Amino acid sequence: RHGFTCFAAAYRLGPATAPDLRGAVADAGSALDHLAPNAARLNIDPERLSAGGGSAGGHLAASLGAGLHGAERRRPAGLILYNPVIDLSPCQPNHHLVREYWQDVSPLQHIDRDFPPTLVLTGADDLEVLPASVEAFCAAVERAGGRCEAEVYASQAHGFFNYREAGNAYFDKTNERALRFLQEQL
């Protein structure tokens, strides 16, 4: 009803197998690459493709923004990141999952002047995505000449926005904020 078309992409990351973050980033890149040449059939504008996701999905969207799926490949026009895993460097949560190749999959260390405008929605009490990491991420985007906005929700933990039931006002609050960002950006 707001004039946006949404797609959900699957990627290889799950509890049944060891994480394959390089493969998951490649999957996200393939999904983005699929949309542009099919834009007319899908009735979408290939220049206005944005990416978003929560937690691991936020990591994948940020990876697309950083070009981790291949330097010559398309990047999104904007990013909406909910509790995104954006820093996988040593001493950060989840580093143990990618210890041998963290430099290849950690978006924070790959921000450049082509990084798209970004909105980060996160909780102040998130133990998976530390607020200091979000602050460092937005500062790096801005140093590179880009735009990064962060909304940090007081007393909220990882995934606080996920469900509408049980009176969770953050489901609507975060989605309304994401919609405003998209309307302003695109």
PDB file of C-alpha atoms in Angstrom, residues 11-165:
ATOM      1  CA  TYR A  11      20.525 -18.116   2.062  1.00  0.00           C
ATOM      2  CA  ARG A  12      22.689 -20.886   3.409  1.00  0.00           C
ATOM      3  CA  LEU A  13      22.912 -20.373   7.122  1.00  0.00           C
ATOM      4  CA  GLY A  14      21.188 -22.528   9.666  1.00  0.00           C
ATOM      5  CA  PRO A  15      21.370 -24.449  12.900  1.00  0.00           C
ATOM      6  CA  ALA A  16      21.761 -27.835  11.177  1.00  0.00           C
ATOM      7  CA  THR A  17      25.137 -27.022   9.641  1.00  0.00           C
ATOM      8  CA  ALA A  18      28.199 -24.964  10.468  1.00  0.00           C
ATOM      9  CA  PRO A  19      27.756 -21.355   9.337  1.00  0.00           C
ATOM     10  CA  ASP A  20      28.950 -20.639   5.808  1.00  0.00           C
ATOM     11  CA  LEU A  21      28.984 -16.855   5.861  1.00  0.00           C
ATOM     12  CA  ARG A  22      30.956 -16.542   2.630  1.00  0.00           C
ATOM     13  CA  GLY A  23      28.345 -18.706   0.908  1.00  0.00           C
ATOM     14  CA  ALA A  24      25.499 -16.758   2.516  1.00  0.00           C
ATOM     15  CA  VAL A  25      26.994 -13.463   1.270  1.00  0.00           C
ATOM     16  CA  ALA A  26      27.262 -14.978  -2.210  1.00  0.00           C
ATOM     17  CA  ASP A  27      23.603 -16.061  -1.984  1.00  0.00           C
ATOM     18  CA  ALA A  28      22.544 -12.527  -1.057  1.00  0.00           C
ATOM     19  CA  GLY A  29      24.556 -11.156  -3.982  1.00  0.00           C
ATOM     20  CA  SER A  30      22.896 -13.628  -6.340  1.00  0.00           C
ATOM     21  CA  ALA A  31      19.454 -12.534  -5.138  1.00  0.00           C
ATOM     22  CA  LEU A  32      20.292  -8.870  -5.751  1.00  0.00           C
ATOM     23  CA  ASP A  33      21.798  -9.712  -9.145  1.00  0.00           C
ATOM     24  CA  HIS A  34      18.619 -11.581 -10.087  1.00  0.00           C
ATOM     25  CA  LEU A  35      16.336  -8.591  -9.504  1.00  0.00           C
ATOM     26  CA  ALA A  36      17.920  -6.026 -11.843  1.00  0.00           C
ATOM     27  CA  PRO A  37      17.723  -7.957 -15.139  1.00  0.00           C
ATOM     28  CA  ASN A  38      14.188  -9.039 -14.241  1.00  0.00           C
ATOM     29  CA  ALA A  39      13.036  -5.557 -13.226  1.00  0.00           C
ATOM     30  CA  ALA A  40      10.596  -5.034 -16.105  1.00  0.00           C
ATOM     31  CA  ARG A  41       8.918  -8.397 -15.521  1.00  0.00           C
ATOM     32  CA  LEU A  42       8.755  -7.717 -11.770  1.00  0.00           C
ATOM     33  CA  ASN A  43       7.565  -4.126 -12.297  1.00  0.00           C
ATOM     34  CA  ILE A  44      10.382  -2.650 -10.180  1.00  0.00           C
ATOM     35  CA  ASP A  45      12.983   0.071 -10.712  1.00  0.00           C
ATOM     36  CA  PRO A  46      16.455  -1.549 -10.792  1.00  0.00           C
ATOM     37  CA  GLU A  47      18.069   1.717  -9.642  1.00  0.00           C
ATOM     38  CA  ARG A  48      16.014   1.816  -6.451  1.00  0.00           C
ATOM     39  CA  LEU A  49      16.694  -1.656  -5.051  1.00  0.00           C
ATOM     40  CA  SER A  50      17.288  -1.579  -1.308  1.00  0.00           C
ATOM     41  CA  ALA A  51      18.300  -4.415   0.981  1.00  0.00           C
ATOM     42  CA  GLY A  52      17.451  -5.086   4.582  1.00  0.00           C
ATOM     43  CA  GLY A  53      17.337  -7.723   7.228  1.00  0.00           C
ATOM     44  CA  GLY A  54      17.611  -8.518  10.886  1.00  0.00           C
ATOM     45  CA  SER A  55      20.571 -10.021  12.718  1.00  0.00           C
ATOM     46  CA  ALA A  56      22.247 -12.413  10.232  1.00  0.00           C
ATOM     47  CA  GLY A  57      20.013 -11.001   7.490  1.00  0.00           C
ATOM     48  CA  GLY A  58      21.177  -7.522   8.468  1.00  0.00           C
ATOM     49  CA  HIS A  59      24.738  -8.772   8.150  1.00  0.00           C
ATOM     50  CA  LEU A  60      24.011  -9.963   4.617  1.00  0.00           C
ATOM     51  CA  ALA A  61      22.400  -6.660   3.626  1.00  0.00           C
ATOM     52  CA  ALA A  62      25.370  -4.718   5.072  1.00  0.00           C
ATOM     53  CA  SER A  63      27.712  -7.075   3.208  1.00  0.00           C
ATOM     54  CA  LEU A  64      25.961  -6.156  -0.049  1.00  0.00           C
ATOM     55  CA  GLY A  65      26.424  -2.489   0.799  1.00  0.00           C
ATOM     56  CA  ALA A  66      30.124  -3.086   1.419  1.00  0.00           C
ATOM     57  CA  GLY A  67      30.551  -4.994  -1.840  1.00  0.00           C
ATOM     58  CA  LEU A  68      31.611  -8.200  -0.080  1.00  0.00           C
ATOM     59  CA  HIS A  69      29.721 -10.208  -2.704  1.00  0.00           C
ATOM     60  CA  GLY A  70      32.145  -9.017  -5.400  1.00  0.00           C
ATOM     61  CA  ALA A  71      33.654  -5.604  -6.058  1.00  0.00           C
ATOM     62  CA  GLU A  72      32.175  -5.298  -9.561  1.00  0.00           C
ATOM     63  CA  ARG A  73      28.652  -6.353  -8.617  1.00  0.00           C
ATOM     64  CA  ARG A  74      25.604  -4.180  -8.026  1.00  0.00           C
ATOM     65  CA  ARG A  75      25.105  -2.636  -4.607  1.00  0.00           C
ATOM     66  CA  PRO A  76      21.762  -1.712  -3.089  1.00  0.00           C
ATOM     67  CA  ALA A  77      20.528   1.890  -3.303  1.00  0.00           C
ATOM     68  CA  GLY A  78      19.830   1.851   0.442  1.00  0.00           C
ATOM     69  CA  LEU A  79      19.979  -0.378   3.500  1.00  0.00           C
ATOM     70  CA  ILE A  80      17.677  -0.979   6.443  1.00  0.00           C
ATOM     71  CA  LEU A  81      19.462  -3.015   9.086  1.00  0.00           C
ATOM     72  CA  TYR A  82      17.686  -4.418  12.133  1.00  0.00           C
ATOM     73  CA  ASN A  83      20.141  -5.533  14.847  1.00  0.00           C
ATOM     74  CA  PRO A  84      22.723  -6.227  12.110  1.00  0.00           C
ATOM     75  CA  VAL A  85      25.860  -8.222  12.730  1.00  0.00           C
ATOM     76  CA  ILE A  86      28.231  -5.601  11.296  1.00  0.00           C
ATOM     77  CA  ASP A  87      31.514  -6.251  13.078  1.00  0.00           C
ATOM     78  CA  LEU A  88      32.987  -9.755  13.168  1.00  0.00           C
ATOM     79  CA  SER A  89      36.476  -8.706  14.238  1.00  0.00           C
ATOM     80  CA  PRO A  90      38.275 -10.337  17.182  1.00  0.00           C
ATOM     81  CA  CYS A  91      36.667  -9.750  20.592  1.00  0.00           C
ATOM     82  CA  GLN A  92      33.255  -9.151  19.016  1.00  0.00           C
ATOM     83  CA  PRO A  93      30.240 -11.424  19.508  1.00  0.00           C
ATOM     84  CA  ASN A  94      30.112 -14.164  16.855  1.00  0.00           C
ATOM     85  CA  HIS A  95      33.797 -13.798  15.855  1.00  0.00           C
ATOM     86  CA  HIS A  96      34.297 -17.451  16.830  1.00  0.00           C
ATOM     87  CA  LEU A  97      32.058 -18.471  13.908  1.00  0.00           C
ATOM     88  CA  VAL A  98      34.383 -16.902  11.322  1.00  0.00           C
ATOM     89  CA  ARG A  99      37.730 -16.772  13.122  1.00  0.00           C
ATOM     90  CA  GLU A 100      39.739 -17.965  10.101  1.00  0.00           C
ATOM     91  CA  TYR A 101      38.168 -15.625   7.547  1.00  0.00           C
ATOM     92  CA  TRP A 102      36.471 -12.796   9.451  1.00  0.00           C
ATOM     93  CA  GLN A 103      38.129 -10.128   7.292  1.00  0.00           C
ATOM     94  CA  ASP A 104      36.234 -11.463   4.272  1.00  0.00           C
ATOM     95  CA  VAL A 105      32.790 -11.151   5.862  1.00  0.00           C
ATOM     96  CA  SER A 106      32.899  -8.246   8.330  1.00  0.00           C
ATOM     97  CA  PRO A 107      31.124  -5.225   6.773  1.00  0.00           C
ATOM     98  CA  LEU A 108      32.591  -2.631   9.164  1.00  0.00           C
ATOM     99  CA  GLN A 109      36.076  -3.167   7.799  1.00  0.00           C
ATOM    100  CA  HIS A 110      34.978  -2.711   4.157  1.00  0.00           C
ATOM    101  CA  ILE A 111      33.064   0.555   4.151  1.00  0.00           C
ATOM    102  CA  ASP A 112      33.999   2.806   1.244  1.00  0.00           C
ATOM    103  CA  ARG A 113      32.682   5.867  -0.603  1.00  0.00           C
ATOM    104  CA  ASP A 114      30.144   3.702  -2.477  1.00  0.00           C
ATOM    105  CA  PHE A 115      28.426   2.463   0.679  1.00  0.00           C
ATOM    106  CA  PRO A 116      24.679   3.166   0.326  1.00  0.00           C
ATOM    107  CA  PRO A 117      22.582   5.320   2.665  1.00  0.00           C
ATOM    108  CA  THR A 118      21.779   3.233   5.727  1.00  0.00           C
ATOM    109  CA  LEU A 119      19.329   3.074   8.613  1.00  0.00           C
ATOM    110  CA  VAL A 120      20.273   0.911  11.606  1.00  0.00           C
ATOM    111  CA  LEU A 121      17.580  -0.056  14.124  1.00  0.00           C
ATOM    112  CA  THR A 122      18.979  -1.672  17.261  1.00  0.00           C
ATOM    113  CA  GLY A 123      18.440  -2.147  20.974  1.00  0.00           C
ATOM    114  CA  ALA A 124      20.530  -0.519  23.677  1.00  0.00           C
ATOM    115  CA  ASP A 125      20.677  -3.846  25.567  1.00  0.00           C
ATOM    116  CA  ASP A 126      21.628  -6.003  22.565  1.00  0.00           C
ATOM    117  CA  LEU A 127      24.436  -8.393  23.503  1.00  0.00           C
ATOM    118  CA  GLU A 128      24.864  -9.705  19.926  1.00  0.00           C
ATOM    119  CA  VAL A 129      25.200  -6.310  18.246  1.00  0.00           C
ATOM    120  CA  LEU A 130      26.810  -3.941  20.692  1.00  0.00           C
ATOM    121  CA  PRO A 131      25.663  -0.308  20.501  1.00  0.00           C
ATOM    122  CA  ALA A 132      29.327   0.726  20.287  1.00  0.00           C
ATOM    123  CA  SER A 133      29.616  -1.343  17.088  1.00  0.00           C
ATOM    124  CA  VAL A 134      26.625   0.457  15.591  1.00  0.00           C
ATOM    125  CA  GLU A 135      28.173   3.811  16.518  1.00  0.00           C
ATOM    126  CA  ALA A 136      31.515   2.821  14.954  1.00  0.00           C
ATOM    127  CA  PHE A 137      29.726   1.557  11.850  1.00  0.00           C
ATOM    128  CA  CYS A 138      27.766   4.769  11.282  1.00  0.00           C
ATOM    129  CA  ALA A 139      30.875   6.856  11.955  1.00  0.00           C
ATOM    130  CA  ALA A 140      32.795   4.842   9.340  1.00  0.00           C
ATOM    131  CA  VAL A 141      30.014   5.297   6.765  1.00  0.00           C
ATOM    132  CA  GLU A 142      29.977   9.045   7.408  1.00  0.00           C
ATOM    133  CA  ARG A 143      33.795   9.301   7.238  1.00  0.00           C
ATOM    134  CA  ALA A 144      33.585   7.647   3.820  1.00  0.00           C
ATOM    135  CA  GLY A 145      31.146  10.366   2.737  1.00  0.00           C
ATOM    136  CA  GLY A 146      27.944   8.392   3.174  1.00  0.00           C
ATOM    137  CA  ARG A 147      24.806   8.654   5.242  1.00  0.00           C
ATOM    138  CA  CYS A 148      24.043   6.432   8.225  1.00  0.00           C
ATOM    139  CA  GLU A 149      21.274   6.933  10.736  1.00  0.00           C
ATOM    140  CA  ALA A 150      20.957   4.857  13.886  1.00  0.00           C
ATOM    141  CA  GLU A 151      17.910   4.457  16.075  1.00  0.00           C
ATOM    142  CA  VAL A 152      18.857   2.883  19.397  1.00  0.00           C
ATOM    143  CA  TYR A 153      15.840   1.763  21.408  1.00  0.00           C
ATOM    144  CA  ALA A 154      16.303   1.971  25.188  1.00  0.00           C
ATOM    145  CA  SER A 155      16.122  -1.239  27.232  1.00  0.00           C
ATOM    146  CA  GLN A 156      15.691  -3.428  24.126  1.00  0.00           C
ATOM    147  CA  ALA A 157      17.622  -6.630  23.402  1.00  0.00           C
ATOM    148  CA  HIS A 158      18.415  -8.490  20.195  1.00  0.00           C
ATOM    149  CA  GLY A 159      15.357  -9.100  18.011  1.00  0.00           C
ATOM    150  CA  PHE A 160      13.112  -6.745  20.007  1.00  0.00           C
ATOM    151  CA  PHE A 161      11.228  -5.694  16.860  1.00  0.00           C
ATOM    152  CA  ASN A 162      10.332  -9.154  15.553  1.00  0.00           C
ATOM    153  CA  TYR A 163       6.784  -9.795  16.673  1.00  0.00           C
ATOM    154  CA  ARG A 164       3.595  -7.759  16.707  1.00  0.00           C
ATOM    155  CA  GLU A 165       1.737  -9.952  19.224  1.00  0.00           C
TER     156      GLU A 165
END
